[in-house]
Coordinates of C-alpha atoms in Angstrom, one line a residue:
X178 CA 23.9 179.0 125.5
X179 CA 25.5 177.0 122.6
X180 CA 22.9 175.8 120.1
X181 CA 23.4 172.4 118.5
X182 CA 21.9 171.5 115.2
X183 CA 19.2 169.0 115.9
X184 CA 20.5 166.8 113.1
X185 CA 24.0 166.8 114.4
X186 CA 24.3 165.8 118.0
X187 CA 25.0 162.1 117.5
X188 CA 28.1 162.6 115.4
X189 CA 30.4 159.6 114.9
X190 CA 29.7 157.8 118.1
X191 CA 27.3 155.2 116.7
X192 CA 29.6 154.2 113.9
X193 CA 32.5 153.9 116.4
X194 CA 30.4 151.8 118.8
X195 CA 30.1 149.1 116.2
X196 CA 33.8 148.3 116.2
X197 CA 35.8 145.9 118.4
X198 CA 39.3 145.2 119.7
X199 CA 41.2 142.4 121.3
X200 CA 42.7 142.1 124.8
X201 CA 45.4 140.0 126.4
X202 CA 45.8 138.9 130.0
X203 CA 48.6 136.6 131.2
X204 CA 49.4 134.4 128.2
X205 CA 45.8 134.1 126.9
X206 CA 44.5 136.0 123.9
X207 CA 40.9 137.0 124.3
X208 CA 38.6 137.1 121.2
X209 CA 37.4 140.4 119.9
X210 CA 34.6 141.8 122.0
X211 CA 32.1 144.2 120.4
X212 CA 31.9 147.7 121.8
X213 CA 35.3 147.9 123.5
X214 CA 36.8 150.4 121.0
X215 CA 38.1 153.8 121.9
X216 CA 35.1 155.6 120.4
X217 CA 35.0 159.0 119.0
X218 CA 32.5 161.1 121.0
X219 CA 31.2 164.7 121.0
X220 CA 32.4 167.0 123.8
X221 CA 31.5 170.6 124.5
X222 CA 34.7 172.2 123.4
X223 CA 33.6 175.6 124.7
X224 CA 33.9 174.6 128.4
X225 CA 36.9 173.4 130.4
X226 CA 36.6 170.8 133.1
X227 CA 37.0 172.2 136.6
X228 CA 37.5 170.2 139.8
X229 CA 34.7 170.2 142.4
X230 CA 37.2 169.6 145.2
X231 CA 40.9 169.6 145.8
X232 CA 41.0 166.4 147.7
X233 CA 41.8 162.9 146.4
X234 CA 39.4 160.0 146.8
X235 CA 41.2 156.8 147.9
X236 CA 40.0 154.0 145.6
X237 CA 40.4 150.2 145.6
X238 CA 39.8 148.3 142.4
X239 CA 38.8 144.6 142.1
X240 CA 38.9 142.6 138.9
X241 CA 41.0 142.3 135.7
X242 CA 39.6 139.4 133.8
X243 CA 38.7 139.0 130.1
X244 CA 37.4 142.5 129.8
X245 CA 40.1 144.1 131.9
X246 CA 37.5 146.6 133.1
X247 CA 39.4 147.2 136.3
X248 CA 41.6 149.7 134.5
X249 CA 39.3 150.6 131.5
X250 CA 37.4 153.4 133.2
X251 CA 40.4 155.5 134.1
X252 CA 40.3 155.9 137.9
X253 CA 44.0 155.9 137.8
X254 CA 44.1 159.0 135.6
X255 CA 41.6 161.2 137.5
X256 CA 43.2 164.1 139.3
X257 CA 40.8 163.6 142.2
X258 CA 41.6 159.9 142.7
X259 CA 44.4 157.9 144.2
X260 CA 44.2 154.2 143.4
X261 CA 45.6 152.8 146.7
X262 CA 45.0 149.1 146.3
X263 CA 43.9 146.5 143.7
X264 CA 42.9 142.8 143.8
X265 CA 42.2 139.9 141.6
X266 CA 42.0 136.2 142.5
X267 CA 44.6 135.3 139.9
X268 CA 48.2 136.6 140.5
X269 CA 49.0 137.4 136.9
X270 CA 45.9 139.4 136.5
X271 CA 46.4 141.1 139.9
X272 CA 49.9 142.1 138.8
X273 CA 48.6 143.3 135.5
X274 CA 45.9 145.5 137.2
X275 CA 48.5 147.0 139.6
X276 CA 50.7 147.9 136.7
X277 CA 47.8 149.4 134.7
X278 CA 46.7 151.4 137.6
X279 CA 50.2 152.4 138.8
X280 CA 49.5 151.0 142.2
X281 CA 51.9 149.2 144.5
X282 CA 49.6 147.7 147.1
X283 CA 47.8 144.5 146.2
X284 CA 45.5 142.1 148.0
X285 CA 44.7 138.4 147.2
X286 CA 41.0 138.9 147.5
X287 CA 38.3 141.6 147.7
X288 CA 37.4 140.2 151.1
X289 CA 40.9 141.2 152.3
X290 CA 41.0 144.5 150.5
X291 CA 37.8 145.9 152.0
X292 CA 39.4 145.5 155.4
X293 CA 41.8 148.3 154.5
X294 CA 40.3 151.3 156.3
X295 CA 42.2 153.8 154.2
X296 CA 40.1 152.9 151.1
X297 CA 37.0 155.2 150.7
X298 CA 35.5 153.7 147.6
X299 CA 35.7 150.4 145.7
X300 CA 35.2 149.7 142.0
X301 CA 33.9 146.2 141.2
X302 CA 35.0 144.8 137.9
X303 CA 34.4 141.3 139.2
X304 CA 32.2 138.5 137.7
X305 CA 28.5 139.4 137.3
X306 CA 27.1 136.6 139.6
X307 CA 29.0 138.3 142.5
X308 CA 28.3 142.0 141.7
X309 CA 25.6 142.4 144.3
X310 CA 27.3 140.3 147.0
X311 CA 30.6 142.1 146.5
X312 CA 28.8 145.5 146.6
X313 CA 27.0 144.6 149.9
X314 CA 30.3 143.4 151.4
X315 CA 32.1 146.7 150.5
X316 CA 29.2 148.8 151.6
X317 CA 29.0 147.1 155.0
X318 CA 32.7 147.9 155.4
X319 CA 32.0 151.6 154.9
X320 CA 33.0 151.9 151.2
X321 CA 31.2 153.7 148.5
X322 CA 30.7 151.3 145.6
X323 CA 30.8 151.5 141.8
X324 CA 30.0 148.3 139.9
X325 CA 30.1 147.0 136.3
X326 CA 26.8 145.8 134.9
X327 CA 24.5 144.2 135.7
X328 CA 23.7 145.3 139.3
X329 CA 22.7 141.8 140.3
X330 CA 22.7 138.4 138.6
X331 CA 19.7 136.6 137.1
X332 CA 17.6 134.2 139.1
X333 CA 18.3 135.6 142.5
X334 CA 16.3 138.8 142.8
X335 CA 16.7 138.7 146.6
X336 CA 20.2 140.1 145.9
X337 CA 18.5 143.2 144.4
X338 CA 16.5 143.8 147.5
X339 CA 19.5 143.3 149.8
X340 CA 21.6 145.7 147.7
X341 CA 18.9 148.3 147.7
X342 CA 18.3 148.1 151.5
X343 CA 22.1 148.1 152.2
X344 CA 22.6 151.3 150.2
X345 CA 19.7 153.0 151.9
X346 CA 20.8 151.9 155.4
X347 CA 24.4 152.9 155.0
X348 CA 23.8 156.2 153.3
X349 CA 26.8 155.5 151.0
X350 CA 27.0 156.2 147.3
X351 CA 26.4 153.3 144.8
X352 CA 26.7 153.7 141.1
X353 CA 26.3 151.1 138.3
X354 CA 28.5 151.8 135.3
X355 CA 25.9 151.4 132.6
X356 CA 27.7 152.5 129.5
X357 CA 24.6 153.4 127.4
X358 CA 23.9 156.1 130.0
X359 CA 26.7 158.2 128.5
X360 CA 26.3 157.4 124.8
X361 CA 26.1 160.7 123.0
X362 CA 22.4 160.1 122.0
X363 CA 21.3 159.0 125.5
X364 CA 23.0 162.0 127.1
X365 CA 21.4 164.4 124.6
X366 CA 17.9 162.8 124.9
X367 CA 18.1 162.8 128.7
X368 CA 18.6 166.6 128.6
X369 CA 15.8 167.0 126.0
X370 CA 13.4 164.9 128.1
X371 CA 14.2 166.8 131.3
X372 CA 13.6 170.1 129.6
X373 CA 10.2 168.9 128.2
X374 CA 11.3 168.4 124.6
X375 CA 9.7 165.0 124.3
X376 CA 6.7 165.3 126.6
X377 CA 5.8 161.8 127.9
X378 CA 7.5 158.9 126.1
X379 CA 4.9 157.0 124.1
X380 CA 7.2 154.3 122.7
X381 CA 10.9 153.5 123.1
X382 CA 13.2 150.8 121.7
X383 CA 16.5 149.5 123.0
X384 CA 18.7 146.9 121.4
X385 CA 21.8 145.1 122.6
X386 CA 23.1 143.1 119.6
X387 CA 26.3 141.3 120.4
X388 CA 27.1 138.3 118.2
X389 CA 28.8 135.6 120.2
X390 CA 29.0 132.2 118.4
X391 CA 31.7 131.4 120.9
X392 CA 31.3 132.5 124.5
X393 CA 33.5 135.3 125.9
X394 CA 35.9 133.9 128.5
X395 CA 34.6 134.3 132.0
X396 CA 35.3 133.4 135.6
X397 CA 34.0 129.8 136.2
X398 CA 32.3 130.1 132.8
X399 CA 29.4 132.3 134.1
X400 CA 28.9 133.7 130.6
X401 CA 28.5 130.3 128.9
X402 CA 24.8 129.9 127.8
X403 CA 23.6 132.7 130.1
X404 CA 20.0 133.9 129.6
X405 CA 20.6 137.0 127.4
X406 CA 17.9 139.0 129.2
X407 CA 19.8 138.7 132.4
X408 CA 22.2 141.2 130.8
X409 CA 19.7 143.8 129.5
X410 CA 21.1 147.1 130.7
X411 CA 22.8 148.3 127.5
X412 CA 19.3 148.2 125.9
X413 CA 17.0 148.9 128.8
X414 CA 19.0 152.1 129.6
X415 CA 17.6 153.7 126.5
X416 CA 14.5 154.2 128.5
X417 CA 15.6 154.3 132.2
X418 CA 18.6 156.5 131.7
X419 CA 16.7 159.0 129.5
X420 CA 13.6 159.3 131.7
X421 CA 14.7 157.8 135.0
X422 CA 11.4 155.9 134.8
X423 CA 10.9 152.1 135.1
X424 CA 9.3 149.2 133.5
X425 CA 6.2 147.9 135.3
X426 CA 5.2 144.7 133.4
X427 CA 6.5 142.6 130.5
X428 CA 5.6 140.0 127.9
X429 CA 8.7 138.4 126.4
X430 CA 9.4 135.7 123.8
X431 CA 12.6 133.9 123.1
X432 CA 14.2 132.2 120.1
X433 CA 16.0 129.0 120.5
X434 CA 19.7 129.2 119.7
X435 CA 21.5 127.1 117.1
X436 CA 24.8 127.5 119.0
X437 CA 26.1 124.4 120.8
X438 CA 26.9 126.1 124.1
X439 CA 23.3 127.5 124.3
X440 CA 21.8 124.0 124.2
X441 CA 20.2 123.4 127.7
X442 CA 22.4 120.4 128.3
X443 CA 25.6 122.4 127.7
X444 CA 25.2 125.2 130.2
X445 CA 24.6 125.6 133.9
X446 CA 21.4 127.6 133.3
X447 CA 19.5 125.0 131.2
X448 CA 19.0 127.9 128.8
X449 CA 18.2 127.5 125.1
X450 CA 17.5 131.2 124.1
X451 CA 20.1 133.3 122.3
X452 CA 17.6 136.0 121.5
X453 CA 14.9 137.4 123.6
X454 CA 12.5 140.3 122.8
X455 CA 10.3 141.9 125.4
X456 CA 7.3 144.2 125.2
X457 CA 7.2 146.4 128.3
X458 CA 4.7 148.8 129.9
X459 CA 6.6 151.8 131.3
X460 CA 5.9 153.9 134.4
X461 CA 4.6 156.6 132.1
X462 CA 2.0 154.1 130.8
X463 CA 3.9 154.0 127.5
X464 CA 5.3 151.0 125.7
X465 CA 8.9 149.9 125.2
X466 CA 10.4 147.1 123.2
X467 CA 13.8 145.6 124.3
X468 CA 15.8 143.1 122.3
X469 CA 18.9 141.3 123.4
X470 CA 20.5 139.0 120.9
X471 CA 23.9 137.2 121.1
X472 CA 22.9 134.9 118.2
X473 CA 22.5 137.2 115.2
X474 CA 25.5 138.0 112.9
X475 CA 25.9 141.3 111.1
X476 CA 26.0 144.8 112.5
X477 CA 26.3 145.0 116.3
X478 CA 25.4 147.8 118.6
X479 CA 23.8 149.2 121.7
X480 CA 21.2 151.5 120.2
X481 CA 17.7 152.8 120.7
X482 CA 14.9 155.0 119.4
X483 CA 12.3 157.2 121.1
X484 CA 8.9 158.5 120.2
X485 CA 7.4 161.1 122.6
X486 CA 4.2 163.1 122.6
X487 CA 6.0 166.2 121.1
X488 CA 9.0 164.8 119.1
X489 CA 10.9 161.7 118.2
X490 CA 14.5 160.5 118.0
X491 CA 16.1 157.9 115.7
X492 CA 19.7 157.3 114.6
X493 CA 19.1 158.6 111.0
X494 CA 17.0 161.6 111.8
X495 CA 18.1 162.5 115.3
X496 CA 15.7 164.8 117.1
X497 CA 12.9 165.4 114.7
X498 CA 9.2 166.1 114.1
X499 CA 9.0 168.4 117.1
X500 CA 6.0 170.7 117.6
X501 CA 7.2 174.3 117.5
X502 CA 7.1 174.7 121.3
X503 CA 9.3 171.7 121.9
X504 CA 11.7 172.7 119.2
X505 CA 12.1 176.1 120.8
X506 CA 13.1 174.4 124.0
X507 CA 15.6 172.2 122.4
X508 CA 17.2 175.0 120.4
X509 CA 18.4 176.6 123.7
X510 CA 20.0 173.4 125.0
X511 CA 23.6 172.4 125.1
X512 CA 23.4 168.7 124.0
X513 CA 27.1 167.8 124.0
X514 CA 28.7 165.9 126.9
X515 CA 30.8 168.0 129.3
X516 CA 34.6 168.1 129.2
X517 CA 36.5 165.5 131.2
X518 CA 39.8 166.1 133.0
X519 CA 42.5 166.4 130.4
X520 CA 44.1 163.3 131.7
X521 CA 41.0 161.2 131.3
X522 CA 39.9 159.6 128.0
X523 CA 36.2 159.1 127.2
X524 CA 37.1 155.5 126.4
X525 CA 35.1 152.7 124.9
X526 CA 31.4 151.8 124.7
X527 CA 30.3 154.9 122.9
X528 CA 32.8 157.1 124.7
X529 CA 31.2 156.5 128.1
X530 CA 33.9 155.1 130.3
X531 CA 35.5 158.3 131.5
X532 CA 32.2 160.0 132.0
X533 CA 30.8 157.2 134.2
X534 CA 33.9 157.2 136.3
X535 CA 34.0 161.0 136.6
X536 CA 30.3 161.1 137.5
X537 CA 30.9 158.6 140.3
X538 CA 33.9 160.4 141.7
X539 CA 32.2 163.7 141.7
X540 CA 29.1 162.3 143.3
X541 CA 31.1 161.3 146.3
X542 CA 33.0 164.6 146.5
X543 CA 29.7 166.6 146.1
X544 CA 27.8 164.2 148.4
X545 CA 25.0 163.4 145.9
X546 CA 23.8 160.3 144.1
X547 CA 25.6 159.3 140.9
X548 CA 23.5 159.3 137.7
X549 CA 22.9 155.5 137.7
X550 CA 22.1 155.3 141.4
X551 CA 20.9 152.1 143.0
X552 CA 17.2 152.6 142.1
X553 CA 18.0 153.3 138.5
X554 CA 20.5 150.4 138.4
X555 CA 17.9 147.9 139.7
X556 CA 15.1 149.2 137.5
X557 CA 17.5 148.8 134.5
X558 CA 18.4 145.3 135.5
X559 CA 15.3 143.7 137.1
X560 CA 13.2 144.2 133.9
X561 CA 15.4 141.7 132.1
X562 CA 15.2 139.1 134.9
X563 CA 11.4 139.1 134.8
X564 CA 11.4 139.2 131.0
X565 CA 13.3 135.9 130.9
X566 CA 10.8 134.4 133.3
X567 CA 8.1 135.5 130.9
X568 CA 9.9 133.9 127.9
X569 CA 10.1 130.6 129.8
X570 CA 6.3 130.9 130.2
X571 CA 5.7 131.6 126.4
X572 CA 5.2 135.3 126.8
X573 CA 3.0 135.4 130.0
X574 CA 2.5 139.0 131.1
X575 CA 4.3 139.5 134.4
X576 CA 4.7 142.3 136.9
X577 CA 8.1 143.8 137.5
X578 CA 9.3 144.9 141.0
X579 CA 9.9 148.6 141.4
X580 CA 12.7 150.6 143.1
X581 CA 12.6 154.2 144.1
X582 CA 14.8 156.3 146.4

């Protein structure tokens, strides 16, 4: 097997993940959004991508708003996919999505599109408050579902339970497109952890730092003043998508924002926090710290660090300090992400977009769960919802619901 220098597997992905670009839909210019760059990423150049099936999955795509995520993950470029229909509530965005996906059939709403029995799977790039409701709608119409983050929205954890039970009862595939799951470092650390190269995780950190002095445009202004821990997944994935464990309890504190739109009287949530920091107990009886901040200027990122019983990981030193037995395990591992179809780009958010899409497509073709299945998705999201509740109670220690397939 190819050996990778333990100081070299991160490569240029972190530096690239700190950039940003701008988007346009209709006649409106959208401000630069951090993390949307076409990031350099490390791929195993010794292997070629090979299809797991010859058939094409018939996919419908919903949503082409400020982030234009409906086309960003590359379904339209996958050799095992045919994008057969698209939808957005706004005609100009709907037309833009159809053009980007090279698709002729459009629907005026998701509710209409899911009635199309020719569609096997739906990708939801809709507004976060409707992710869970839209997923349940599509699942009940017999569609596999992939969704942007988070899996459900904020103060309505009943959505999480309904989504979980619907996925289980239908037997269909559900995947949440958490981009940190396919960052180079998380991918490598997941393989190291599974092979025993960390032992149990003693302490982990995850940070989602996204400076937003002006709110990113959003459908019905759902982003304006939102509790930042309701959007935790880019940070919490640095534990859940490495170990597939969960967070069991949390004490969280918040810092009041100086930004006008985060004053309680200026947003629908009555929220004042622009930064929240939670201390979590993990399912391994370890400790994790998660920080989400939309208030702090300077370098941005979706990053993390890990300290296990046998070794540690950090951006500067990569995998280091390993006991000899653990190092011997890691020396035999291939730690680079696998090749994608030649027509599919790795994409933005740490070179994760293409890998998330390919993983979801292949999970359906191979009849197995995708990497970020419904339990992982909910464990990665629910922790932030409870953390915000804790922050509202000045750090009260609170239990977190658990999900397991």
